Coordinates of C-alpha atoms in Angstrom, one line a residue:
Chain Q
M1 CA 18.4 19.2 -7.8
D2 CA 14.8 18.8 -8.6
I3 CA 13.0 19.9 -5.5
Q4 CA 9.6 19.4 -7.0
N5 CA 10.3 15.8 -7.8
L6 CA 11.5 15.1 -4.2
L7 CA 8.3 16.8 -2.9
V8 CA 6.2 14.5 -5.1
I9 CA 8.0 11.5 -3.7
S10 CA 7.5 12.6 -0.1
V11 CA 3.8 13.3 -0.5
G12 CA 3.4 10.0 -2.3
A13 CA 5.1 8.0 0.4
I14 CA 3.4 9.8 3.3
L15 CA -0.2 10.0 2.1
I16 CA -1.0 8.3 -1.2
S17 CA 0.8 5.0 -0.9
N18 CA 1.2 5.1 2.9
F19 CA 3.5 2.3 4.0
V20 CA 1.2 0.7 6.5
L21 CA -2.2 1.4 5.0
S22 CA -1.7 0.8 1.4
R23 CA 1.6 -1.1 1.0
F24 CA 1.0 -3.4 4.0
L25 CA 4.5 -3.0 5.3
G26 CA 5.3 -2.8 9.0
I27 CA 1.9 -4.2 10.1
C28 CA 3.4 -6.1 13.1
P29 CA 4.6 -3.0 15.0
Y30 CA 1.6 -1.1 13.8
I31 CA -0.8 -3.5 15.7
G32 CA 1.7 -4.3 18.4
V33 CA 3.1 -1.0 19.5
S34 CA 0.0 1.2 19.0
R35 CA -1.6 0.7 22.4
Q36 CA 0.0 3.8 24.0
M37 CA 0.8 7.2 22.5
D38 CA 4.3 7.4 24.1
S39 CA 5.5 4.1 22.7
A40 CA 4.0 4.9 19.3
V41 CA 5.9 8.2 19.1
G42 CA 9.1 6.5 20.3
M43 CA 8.8 3.7 17.8
G44 CA 7.9 6.1 15.0
L45 CA 10.9 8.3 15.5
A46 CA 13.2 5.3 15.7
V47 CA 11.8 4.0 12.4
I48 CA 12.1 7.3 10.6
F49 CA 15.7 7.5 11.6
V50 CA 16.6 3.9 10.7
M51 CA 14.7 4.0 7.4
A52 CA 16.4 7.1 6.2
I53 CA 19.9 5.8 7.0
A54 CA 19.1 2.3 5.7
S55 CA 17.8 3.8 2.4
A56 CA 21.0 5.7 1.9
V57 CA 23.4 2.9 2.8
T58 CA 21.6 0.1 0.9
W59 CA 21.4 2.3 -2.1
V60 CA 25.2 2.9 -2.1
I61 CA 25.9 -0.8 -1.5
Y62 CA 23.6 -1.8 -4.3
T63 CA 24.9 0.7 -6.8
Y64 CA 28.6 0.5 -6.1
F65 CA 29.0 -3.1 -4.9
L66 CA 26.3 -5.3 -6.5
M67 CA 25.4 -3.7 -9.8
P68 CA 27.4 -4.8 -12.9
T69 CA 28.6 -1.4 -13.9
H70 CA 32.1 0.0 -14.5
A71 CA 31.6 2.1 -11.3
N72 CA 31.4 -1.0 -9.2
I73 CA 34.1 -0.7 -6.5
L74 CA 34.8 -4.4 -6.4
F75 CA 35.3 -4.3 -10.2
I76 CA 37.6 -1.3 -9.9
L77 CA 39.6 -3.1 -7.2
F78 CA 39.7 -6.7 -8.5
G79 CA 38.5 -6.5 -12.1
K80 CA 40.9 -7.2 -14.9
E81 CA 41.4 -5.2 -18.0
G82 CA 38.9 -6.1 -20.7
Q83 CA 36.7 -8.1 -18.3
S84 CA 33.1 -7.2 -17.9
P85 CA 31.8 -6.5 -14.3
T86 CA 30.1 -9.4 -12.5
D87 CA 26.4 -9.2 -11.7
L88 CA 26.1 -9.7 -8.0
T89 CA 22.5 -8.4 -7.6
F90 CA 21.3 -11.9 -6.6
L91 CA 23.0 -11.3 -3.3
Q92 CA 20.7 -8.3 -2.7
T93 CA 18.4 -9.8 -0.1
I94 CA 21.2 -11.3 2.1
T95 CA 23.3 -8.1 1.9
F96 CA 20.5 -5.8 2.7
I97 CA 19.2 -7.7 5.7
F98 CA 22.7 -7.8 7.1
V99 CA 23.4 -4.2 6.5
I100 CA 20.1 -3.3 8.2
A101 CA 20.8 -5.5 11.2
S102 CA 24.3 -4.2 11.7
L103 CA 23.1 -0.6 11.1
V104 CA 20.5 -1.0 13.8
Q105 CA 23.2 -2.3 16.2
F106 CA 25.5 0.5 15.3
V107 CA 22.8 3.2 15.7
E108 CA 22.0 1.8 19.1
M109 CA 25.6 1.9 20.2
V110 CA 26.1 5.5 19.0
I111 CA 22.9 6.7 20.6
Q112 CA 23.8 5.0 23.9
K113 CA 27.2 6.7 23.9
T114 CA 26.1 10.2 22.7
S115 CA 22.7 10.6 24.2
P116 CA 21.6 8.4 27.1
G117 CA 18.3 10.3 27.2
L118 CA 17.4 9.4 23.7
H119 CA 18.6 5.9 24.2
R120 CA 16.2 5.5 27.2
S121 CA 13.3 6.5 25.0
L122 CA 14.2 4.8 21.7
G123 CA 16.4 2.0 22.9
I124 CA 13.9 -0.7 23.4
Y125 CA 12.4 -0.2 19.9
L126 CA 15.6 -0.4 18.0
P127 CA 16.1 -4.2 18.1
L128 CA 12.5 -4.6 17.0
I129 CA 13.2 -2.6 13.9
T130 CA 15.5 -5.2 12.4
T131 CA 12.6 -7.5 11.7
N132 CA 10.3 -4.6 10.7
C133 CA 9.6 -5.3 7.1
A134 CA 9.1 -1.6 6.4
V135 CA 12.9 -1.0 6.5
L136 CA 13.8 -3.8 4.2
G137 CA 10.8 -3.0 2.1
V138 CA 11.8 0.6 1.5
S139 CA 15.3 -0.5 0.6
F140 CA 13.9 -2.8 -2.1
L141 CA 11.4 -0.2 -3.3
N142 CA 14.2 2.4 -3.8
I143 CA 16.1 0.0 -6.0
D144 CA 13.0 -1.3 -7.9
S145 CA 11.8 2.3 -8.6
G146 CA 15.2 3.3 -10.0
Y147 CA 15.6 6.2 -7.6
N148 CA 18.9 8.0 -7.3
F149 CA 20.7 8.6 -4.0
M150 CA 18.8 11.8 -3.0
E151 CA 15.5 10.3 -4.0
S152 CA 16.2 7.2 -2.0
L153 CA 17.1 9.1 1.0
V154 CA 14.0 11.3 0.8
N155 CA 11.8 8.3 0.1
G156 CA 13.2 6.5 3.1
M157 CA 12.5 9.4 5.4
A158 CA 9.1 10.2 4.0
S159 CA 8.0 6.5 4.2
G160 CA 9.1 6.5 7.8
I161 CA 7.0 9.7 8.4
G162 CA 4.1 8.0 6.8
F163 CA 4.5 4.9 9.0
T164 CA 4.7 7.2 12.1
L165 CA 1.6 9.1 11.0
A166 CA -0.4 5.9 10.7
L167 CA 1.0 4.6 14.0
V168 CA 0.3 7.8 16.0
L169 CA -3.2 8.1 14.6
M170 CA -3.9 4.5 15.6
A171 CA -2.5 5.0 19.1
G172 CA -4.7 8.1 19.6
L173 CA -7.7 6.1 18.5
R174 CA -6.9 3.1 20.7
E175 CA -6.4 5.3 23.8
K176 CA -9.9 6.7 23.2
L177 CA -11.1 3.2 22.7
E178 CA -10.2 2.3 26.3
T179 CA -13.4 3.9 27.4
A180 CA -15.6 2.6 24.6
R181 CA -17.7 -0.6 25.0
V182 CA -16.3 -3.0 22.5
P183 CA -17.8 -6.5 22.3
K184 CA -15.6 -8.9 24.2
A185 CA -14.6 -11.0 21.2
M186 CA -13.5 -7.9 19.3
Q187 CA -11.3 -6.4 22.0
G188 CA -7.7 -5.9 21.3
A189 CA -6.3 -6.8 17.9
P190 CA -9.6 -7.5 16.0
I191 CA -11.0 -4.0 16.6
A192 CA -7.6 -2.5 15.8
F193 CA -7.7 -4.3 12.4
V194 CA -11.2 -2.9 11.7
M195 CA -10.1 0.6 12.6
A196 CA -7.0 0.2 10.4
G197 CA -9.4 -0.8 7.6
L198 CA -11.4 2.4 8.2
M199 CA -8.2 4.5 8.2
A200 CA -7.0 2.8 5.0
L201 CA -10.4 3.8 3.5
A202 CA -9.8 7.4 4.5
F203 CA -6.3 7.4 3.2
M204 CA -7.6 6.1 -0.2
G205 CA -9.1 9.5 -0.6
F206 CA -5.5 10.8 -1.1
S207 CA -5.1 8.8 -4.2
G208 CA -7.2 11.4 -5.9
L209 CA -4.4 13.9 -5.4
S210 CA -2.7 14.5 -8.8
L211 CA 1.0 15.1 -8.5
G212 CA 3.6 16.3 -10.9
Chain W
M1 CA 4.6 -33.7 23.3
S2 CA 3.2 -36.1 20.7
V3 CA 3.9 -35.6 17.1
G4 CA 0.2 -35.1 16.2
K5 CA -0.2 -32.5 18.9
L6 CA 2.9 -30.7 17.8
F7 CA 1.7 -30.7 14.2
G8 CA -1.8 -29.5 15.2
K9 CA -0.5 -26.7 17.4
G10 CA 0.6 -24.6 14.5
I11 CA -2.6 -25.1 12.6
V12 CA -5.1 -24.5 15.4
S13 CA -4.2 -23.4 18.9
D14 CA -1.1 -21.5 18.0
N15 CA -2.0 -20.5 14.5
P16 CA 0.8 -18.0 13.6
V17 CA -1.6 -15.6 11.8
F18 CA -4.8 -15.5 13.8
R19 CA -3.5 -16.4 17.2
L20 CA 0.1 -15.2 17.4
L21 CA -0.5 -12.3 15.0
L22 CA 2.8 -13.0 13.2
G23 CA 3.7 -12.5 9.6
L24 CA 0.8 -10.2 8.9
C25 CA 2.3 -8.2 6.1
P26 CA 2.3 -10.9 3.4
V27 CA -1.2 -12.1 4.7
L28 CA -2.7 -8.7 4.0
A29 CA -0.7 -7.9 0.9
T30 CA -0.8 -11.1 -1.1
S31 CA -4.2 -12.4 -0.2
T32 CA -6.0 -10.8 -3.1
S33 CA -6.5 -14.2 -4.8
V34 CA -6.4 -17.8 -3.6
F35 CA -3.7 -18.6 -6.2
N36 CA -1.4 -15.9 -4.8
A37 CA -2.2 -17.0 -1.3
I38 CA -1.1 -20.6 -2.0
G39 CA 2.0 -19.4 -3.8
M40 CA 3.0 -17.3 -0.9
G41 CA 2.1 -20.1 1.6
V42 CA 4.2 -22.7 -0.2
S43 CA 7.1 -20.4 -0.4
V44 CA 6.9 -19.8 3.3
I45 CA 6.6 -23.5 4.1
F46 CA 9.7 -24.2 2.0
V47 CA 11.8 -21.5 3.7
L48 CA 10.5 -22.4 7.2
L49 CA 11.2 -26.1 6.6
C50 CA 14.7 -25.6 5.3
S51 CA 15.7 -23.1 8.0
N52 CA 14.2 -25.2 10.8
I53 CA 16.0 -28.3 9.6
L54 CA 19.3 -26.5 9.2
V55 CA 19.1 -24.5 12.5
S56 CA 18.1 -27.6 14.4
S57 CA 20.9 -29.7 12.9
I58 CA 23.7 -27.3 13.7
R59 CA 22.2 -26.0 16.9
H60 CA 25.1 -27.3 19.0
F61 CA 27.7 -25.5 16.9
I62 CA 26.2 -22.0 16.8
P63 CA 27.7 -19.6 19.3
Q64 CA 24.9 -18.3 21.6
K65 CA 25.8 -14.6 21.2
I66 CA 25.7 -14.4 17.5
R67 CA 22.9 -16.9 16.8
I68 CA 20.5 -14.3 15.5
P69 CA 22.7 -13.0 12.7
I70 CA 23.4 -16.6 11.7
Y71 CA 19.7 -17.4 11.6
I72 CA 19.1 -14.4 9.5
C73 CA 21.9 -15.4 7.1
I74 CA 20.4 -18.9 6.8
I75 CA 16.9 -17.6 6.2
A76 CA 18.1 -15.0 3.6
T77 CA 19.9 -17.7 1.7
F78 CA 16.8 -19.9 1.4
V79 CA 14.6 -16.9 0.5
T80 CA 16.9 -15.9 -2.3
I81 CA 16.8 -19.5 -3.6
V82 CA 13.0 -19.4 -3.6
D83 CA 13.1 -16.0 -5.3
M84 CA 15.4 -17.3 -8.1
V85 CA 13.5 -20.6 -8.6
L86 CA 10.2 -18.8 -8.9
A87 CA 11.6 -16.2 -11.3
G88 CA 12.9 -19.1 -13.5
F89 CA 10.1 -21.6 -13.3
M90 CA 6.9 -19.7 -12.3
P91 CA 7.4 -16.2 -13.7
E92 CA 3.7 -15.3 -13.4
L93 CA 3.5 -16.0 -9.7
H94 CA 6.9 -14.3 -9.2
K95 CA 5.5 -11.2 -10.9
S96 CA 2.3 -11.1 -8.8
L97 CA 4.0 -11.7 -5.5
G98 CA 6.7 -9.2 -6.3
M99 CA 8.7 -7.8 -3.4
F100 CA 6.9 -9.9 -0.9
I101 CA 8.9 -13.0 -1.8
K102 CA 12.1 -11.3 -0.7
L103 CA 10.4 -9.9 2.4
I104 CA 9.9 -13.5 3.7
V105 CA 13.3 -12.8 5.2
V106 CA 11.7 -10.5 7.8
N107 CA 8.6 -12.7 8.3
C108 CA 8.6 -13.0 12.1
I109 CA 7.2 -16.6 11.9
I110 CA 10.4 -18.0 10.4
L111 CA 12.9 -16.2 12.7
G112 CA 10.5 -16.9 15.6
R113 CA 10.4 -20.6 15.0
A114 CA 14.2 -20.8 14.5
E115 CA 14.8 -19.0 17.8
A116 CA 11.9 -20.5 19.9
F117 CA 11.8 -24.1 18.6
A118 CA 14.4 -25.3 16.1
S119 CA 17.3 -24.1 18.2
R120 CA 16.1 -26.3 21.1
N121 CA 14.8 -29.4 19.5
N122 CA 16.0 -32.2 17.2
P123 CA 15.6 -32.0 13.5
F124 CA 12.6 -34.5 13.4
H125 CA 10.5 -32.3 15.7
A126 CA 11.7 -29.2 13.9
I127 CA 10.3 -30.6 10.6
I128 CA 6.9 -31.4 12.3
D129 CA 6.9 -27.9 13.8
A130 CA 7.8 -26.2 10.5
L131 CA 5.1 -28.2 8.6
G132 CA 2.4 -27.4 11.3
M133 CA 3.3 -23.7 11.4
G134 CA 3.7 -23.4 7.6
I135 CA 0.4 -25.2 6.9
G136 CA -1.3 -23.1 9.6
F137 CA 0.0 -20.0 7.9
T138 CA -1.1 -21.2 4.4
L139 CA -4.5 -22.1 5.6
A140 CA -4.9 -18.6 7.2
M141 CA -3.8 -17.0 3.9
I142 CA -6.3 -19.2 2.0
A143 CA -9.1 -18.2 4.4
V144 CA -8.5 -14.5 4.0
A145 CA -8.0 -14.8 0.3
T146 CA -11.2 -16.8 -0.1
F147 CA -13.3 -14.0 1.4
R148 CA -11.5 -11.3 -0.5
E149 CA -11.5 -13.1 -3.9
I150 CA -15.1 -14.2 -3.8
L151 CA -16.5 -10.8 -2.6
G152 CA -14.0 -8.6 -4.4
N153 CA -13.8 -10.4 -7.7
G154 CA -16.7 -12.9 -7.8
T155 CA -14.3 -15.8 -8.3
W156 CA -12.6 -18.5 -6.3
F157 CA -9.2 -19.8 -7.5
G158 CA -10.0 -18.1 -10.7
M159 CA -13.3 -19.9 -11.2
P160 CA -16.5 -17.7 -11.3
V161 CA -18.7 -18.6 -8.4
L162 CA -21.2 -15.8 -8.0
G163 CA -22.7 -15.5 -11.4
T164 CA -22.5 -12.7 -13.9
S165 CA -25.1 -10.5 -12.2
F166 CA -22.8 -10.1 -9.2
E167 CA -21.2 -6.7 -9.0
P168 CA -17.8 -7.2 -7.3
V169 CA -17.2 -5.3 -4.0
L170 CA -14.0 -3.6 -5.1
L171 CA -13.3 -2.6 -1.5
M172 CA -12.5 -6.2 -0.6
I173 CA -9.6 -6.3 -3.0
L174 CA -8.3 -2.9 -1.9
S175 CA -6.4 -2.5 1.3
P176 CA -9.3 -1.7 3.7
G177 CA -10.9 -5.0 2.7
A178 CA -7.8 -6.9 3.9
F179 CA -7.9 -5.2 7.3
F180 CA -11.6 -5.8 7.7
T181 CA -11.4 -9.4 6.7
I182 CA -8.6 -10.3 9.1
G183 CA -10.1 -8.3 11.9
L184 CA -13.5 -10.0 11.6
I185 CA -11.9 -13.5 11.3
T186 CA -9.8 -13.0 14.5
G187 CA -12.9 -11.6 16.2
F188 CA -14.9 -14.6 15.2
L189 CA -12.3 -17.0 16.4
N190 CA -12.2 -15.1 19.8
W191 CA -16.0 -15.4 20.0
L192 CA -15.7 -19.2 19.4
D193 CA -13.1 -19.4 22.2
H194 CA -15.3 -17.5 24.6
R195 CA -18.2 -19.7 23.9
K196 CA -16.1 -22.8 24.6
R197 CA -14.8 -21.1 27.7
I198 CA -11.3 -22.1 26.8
P199 CA -8.9 -19.8 28.6
H200 CA -7.9 -17.8 25.6
A201 CA -4.4 -17.4 24.3
V202 CA -2.5 -14.2 23.8
L203 CA -5.0 -12.2 21.9
N204 CA -4.5 -8.7 23.1
G205 CA -1.3 -8.1 21.3
Chain Y
M1 CA 38.6 -9.5 22.6
K2 CA 39.4 -13.0 21.6
E3 CA 35.7 -13.8 21.6
I4 CA 34.9 -11.0 19.2
V5 CA 37.5 -12.3 16.8
K6 CA 36.0 -15.8 17.0
F7 CA 32.5 -14.4 16.3
A8 CA 33.8 -12.4 13.4
V9 CA 35.5 -15.5 11.9
V10 CA 32.3 -17.6 12.4
L11 CA 30.1 -15.0 10.9
C12 CA 32.4 -14.5 7.9
L13 CA 32.5 -18.3 7.4
V14 CA 28.7 -18.5 7.5
M15 CA 28.4 -15.6 5.0
M16 CA 30.9 -17.2 2.7
I17 CA 29.1 -20.5 2.7
A18 CA 25.8 -18.7 2.0
A19 CA 27.4 -16.7 -0.8
V20 CA 28.9 -19.8 -2.4
A21 CA 25.6 -21.7 -2.2
L22 CA 23.7 -18.8 -3.7
S23 CA 26.2 -18.4 -6.5
Y24 CA 25.7 -22.0 -7.3
V25 CA 21.9 -21.8 -7.4
H26 CA 22.2 -18.5 -9.3
S27 CA 24.4 -20.1 -12.0
L28 CA 21.7 -22.8 -12.3
A29 CA 18.7 -20.5 -12.4
R30 CA 20.2 -17.6 -14.4
P31 CA 20.0 -19.2 -17.9
R32 CA 16.4 -20.1 -17.1
I33 CA 15.5 -16.6 -16.0
L34 CA 17.2 -15.0 -19.0
A35 CA 15.5 -17.5 -21.4
Q36 CA 12.2 -16.7 -19.7
Q37 CA 12.7 -13.0 -20.2
Q38 CA 13.7 -13.6 -23.9
K39 CA 10.6 -15.7 -24.3
D40 CA 8.4 -13.0 -22.8
L41 CA 9.9 -10.4 -25.1
M42 CA 9.5 -12.6 -28.2
A43 CA 5.9 -13.5 -27.3
G44 CA 5.3 -9.8 -26.7
L45 CA 6.8 -8.8 -30.1
I46 CA 4.7 -11.4 -31.9
A47 CA 1.6 -10.2 -30.1
V48 CA 2.2 -6.6 -31.1
L49 CA 3.3 -7.4 -34.6
P50 CA 0.7 -9.9 -35.7
G51 CA 1.9 -12.0 -38.6
S52 CA 5.6 -12.0 -37.6
E53 CA 5.3 -15.5 -36.0
L54 CA 6.0 -16.9 -39.5
G55 CA 8.6 -14.3 -40.5
V56 CA 11.5 -12.7 -38.7
I57 CA 11.9 -9.9 -36.1
T58 CA 15.0 -7.9 -36.2
S59 CA 16.3 -5.6 -33.5
H60 CA 18.0 -2.3 -34.0
P61 CA 20.7 -0.9 -31.9
S62 CA 18.7 2.2 -31.1
G63 CA 16.2 0.0 -29.2
Y64 CA 13.3 -0.8 -31.6
Y65 CA 12.3 -3.9 -33.5
T66 CA 11.1 -4.5 -37.0
G67 CA 8.8 -7.4 -37.9
Y68 CA 8.5 -9.0 -41.3
A69 CA 5.8 -11.5 -42.4
S70 CA 8.3 -13.7 -44.3
K71 CA 11.7 -15.2 -43.6
D72 CA 13.5 -13.2 -46.3
S73 CA 12.4 -9.9 -44.7
S74 CA 10.4 -8.8 -47.7
D75 CA 6.9 -8.1 -46.3
L76 CA 7.3 -5.4 -43.7
I77 CA 4.6 -5.6 -41.0
G78 CA 5.8 -2.7 -38.9
H79 CA 7.9 -1.6 -36.0
A80 CA 7.7 -2.1 -32.3
F81 CA 9.3 -0.3 -29.4
P82 CA 9.4 -0.7 -25.7
V83 CA 8.1 2.0 -23.3
V84 CA 8.9 2.2 -19.6
S85 CA 6.6 4.3 -17.4
R86 CA 6.3 4.9 -13.7
G87 CA 3.1 3.3 -12.4
Y88 CA 1.7 3.3 -8.9
S89 CA 4.1 0.9 -7.3
S90 CA 6.4 -0.2 -10.0
D91 CA 7.9 0.5 -13.4
I92 CA 5.5 -0.7 -16.2
R93 CA 7.2 -2.0 -19.3
T94 CA 5.0 -1.9 -22.4
L95 CA 5.6 -2.9 -26.0
V96 CA 3.9 -0.9 -28.7
G97 CA 3.5 -2.2 -32.2
L98 CA 2.9 0.1 -35.2
D99 CA 2.0 -0.7 -38.8
T100 CA 3.8 0.8 -41.7
A101 CA 1.5 3.9 -41.6
G102 CA 2.4 4.5 -38.0
V103 CA -1.0 3.5 -36.6
I104 CA -1.0 1.3 -33.4
L105 CA -1.4 -2.4 -34.2
S106 CA -1.4 -3.6 -30.7
V107 CA 0.0 -2.8 -27.2
K108 CA 1.2 -5.3 -24.7
I109 CA 2.3 -5.0 -21.1
L110 CA 5.5 -6.9 -20.5
F111 CA 6.1 -6.3 -16.9
Q112 CA 4.3 -4.6 -14.0
Q113 CA 4.0 -5.0 -10.2
E114 CA 1.0 -2.9 -9.5
T115 CA -1.5 -3.4 -6.7
P116 CA -3.0 -6.9 -7.1
G117 CA -6.6 -6.7 -8.2
L118 CA -6.4 -3.1 -9.2
G119 CA -3.4 -1.9 -11.2
T120 CA -2.8 -5.5 -12.3
R121 CA -6.1 -5.3 -14.2
I122 CA -4.3 -3.6 -17.1
E123 CA -3.5 -7.2 -18.0
E124 CA -7.0 -8.6 -17.2
T125 CA -8.9 -10.5 -19.8
R126 CA -12.7 -10.3 -19.3
R127 CA -14.8 -13.5 -19.1
G128 CA -15.6 -14.8 -22.5
E129 CA -13.0 -12.6 -24.2
S130 CA -9.6 -13.8 -25.4
E131 CA -7.6 -10.6 -25.2
P132 CA -7.0 -8.1 -22.4
W133 CA -9.6 -5.3 -22.8
F134 CA -7.5 -2.4 -21.5
Q135 CA -4.6 -3.0 -23.9
N136 CA -7.0 -3.7 -26.7
Q137 CA -8.4 -0.1 -26.6
F138 CA -5.2 1.2 -28.1
R139 CA -5.6 -0.6 -31.3
G140 CA -6.0 1.7 -34.3
K141 CA -5.6 4.8 -32.3
S142 CA -3.6 7.8 -33.6
I143 CA -1.3 9.7 -31.3
E144 CA -3.7 12.4 -30.3
E145 CA -6.4 9.8 -29.3
I146 CA -4.2 8.1 -26.8
R147 CA -5.6 9.8 -23.7
L148 CA -7.5 8.5 -20.7
D149 CA -11.2 9.3 -20.4
K150 CA -10.4 11.4 -17.4
D151 CA -8.2 13.6 -19.6
G152 CA -10.9 13.8 -22.3
G153 CA -9.7 10.9 -24.5
P154 CA -11.3 7.7 -25.6
I155 CA -9.2 5.2 -23.5
Q156 CA -11.3 3.9 -20.6
G157 CA -9.3 3.8 -17.4
I158 CA -9.5 1.1 -14.7
T159 CA -11.7 2.0 -11.7
G160 CA -9.6 2.6 -8.7
A161 CA -6.4 2.4 -10.6
T162 CA -6.2 5.8 -12.3
I163 CA -2.5 6.2 -11.7
T164 CA -1.7 2.9 -13.4
S165 CA -4.0 3.5 -16.3
K166 CA -2.6 7.0 -16.8
A167 CA 1.0 5.8 -16.6
V168 CA 0.4 3.3 -19.4
T169 CA -1.6 5.6 -21.6
D170 CA 0.7 8.6 -21.2
G171 CA 3.7 6.3 -21.5
V172 CA 2.5 5.0 -24.9
R173 CA 1.7 8.4 -26.2
I174 CA 5.1 9.9 -25.2
G175 CA 6.9 6.8 -26.4
L176 CA 5.1 7.0 -29.7
R177 CA 5.9 10.7 -30.2
R178 CA 9.6 10.1 -29.4
F179 CA 9.6 7.2 -31.9
Q180 CA 8.0 9.3 -34.6
E181 CA 10.5 12.1 -34.0
S182 CA 13.5 9.7 -34.2
V183 CA 12.1 8.0 -37.3
N184 CA 11.5 11.4 -39.0
A185 CA 15.0 12.5 -38.1
A186 CA 16.4 9.2 -39.6
I187 CA 14.4 9.7 -42.8
Q188 CA 15.6 13.3 -43.1
N189 CA 19.2 12.1 -42.6
I190 CA 18.8 9.6 -45.5
S191 CA 17.2 12.1 -47.9
E192 CA 19.8 14.8 -47.3

């Protein structure tokens, strides 16, 4: 396995094209859950977890159920001799969102059974993740980028880490902001957006990193 | 509630983008030009309209406990239709909006309206609500895109407006510009609210 | 338990209706999408092999195209081949057209989904010009000249979109080298 390649993907997803600050995915939780450090960390961990699993599962489903190849499981089971495999990739969106929604439910159930402590800290964030576009976004990106299974898994995890990094930084800033004198009209979301802009500006510096 | 009031709610007092802070990802990502903004806005209006109508028409037949998966399924179907139609008929727009067309599925506005409005009201009101919210969303996108395209590219809807001596502020097209623009617009709207002493809506989220 | 079965049945039913509806729309839209792609490819080939709009373009199983200026395939214009390179946020597909001496006639971007306003400027046409300036820079360049200004070459990159500019430039150079090698191999095969 090409470790260097995986490292390049990770650094790219965490710093250079950070999910929140340069790809604009997962903005709603970024603004909504960044008021306190505790909840930011909890949300971040839940997102890393779900994004990694979702990347792996959606990749397998796309490659072995939707793509018109001879390795397509539906083709192997139901295809007839001499027939060419059917292209089901147009069902991508609907399958992926369903997979992610069920996955989130499943993860919640498993965590609830196995580790009540973890469930108490992550539980409330899990349902929110279904409509977090970062999870669906990373699944699409893996496919569009032509990543293989390992690359998708690493990209999913690294993108989650990038999201968490941006979220935790923002939470830290907003906690400090409590004591600052912000003009009344700019309090809350507006000043958070402006800070996000400054952070995006800082993260743009990473695009100078040359990789590979 | 009167029809006019219902329609106006989505555009002004409950504007999904500036007031409810919903569906921000496409607003930030595809507002680099007014053309893209309108393309995205119209796609969202279409999906919102179709899902609102369908959810509202079958609202009595949907089992309560599994309503969310059913809504998601309905929305995903319409999003895929939009995706295919754009790919076939407007390939340029399809290319520039890219992944964000498919991501309309997780746009909180659409699921939010299905759950909060369409599942409790008749199809006629659902249509008005969808149009109001959709147009509110589109107008917000156009507003953000106007700032970004004029300052960042010197054009509006592709037409040069600032003359040849204008050096585009590249920052506005880049991601920081998107955050700054939307932050300042929401701040400005808050300021207007405070001046009018209207008890202000949910704005701390 | 009975409830769960009922929910499963209802959900399956909804999914099936959705799948059938999508298949129907897909069957309507697919020919159009394919035709659109074919049209894009043909327009791209004509752009990189100027003169071939009156002649014919043939495709080879090894993945390159040959353009002739007349219908009876007598006047050879040159060859064209596609290049796929990894950009900033997408795969960029480029067509490269060569004349009979192997010098670049023209380069055209077929597909990219780079950052709007930045990476997408590889397809930008400046005010008052008729052709995209970035792609135009490749015209007449030999293989060693295809380098970005940041790498000491003559190709001017796009401000703020170095990764995209580099992806296209390096992709064209690597593709060209590969094409030359395969052509040389083919010529040797014939002469042996």
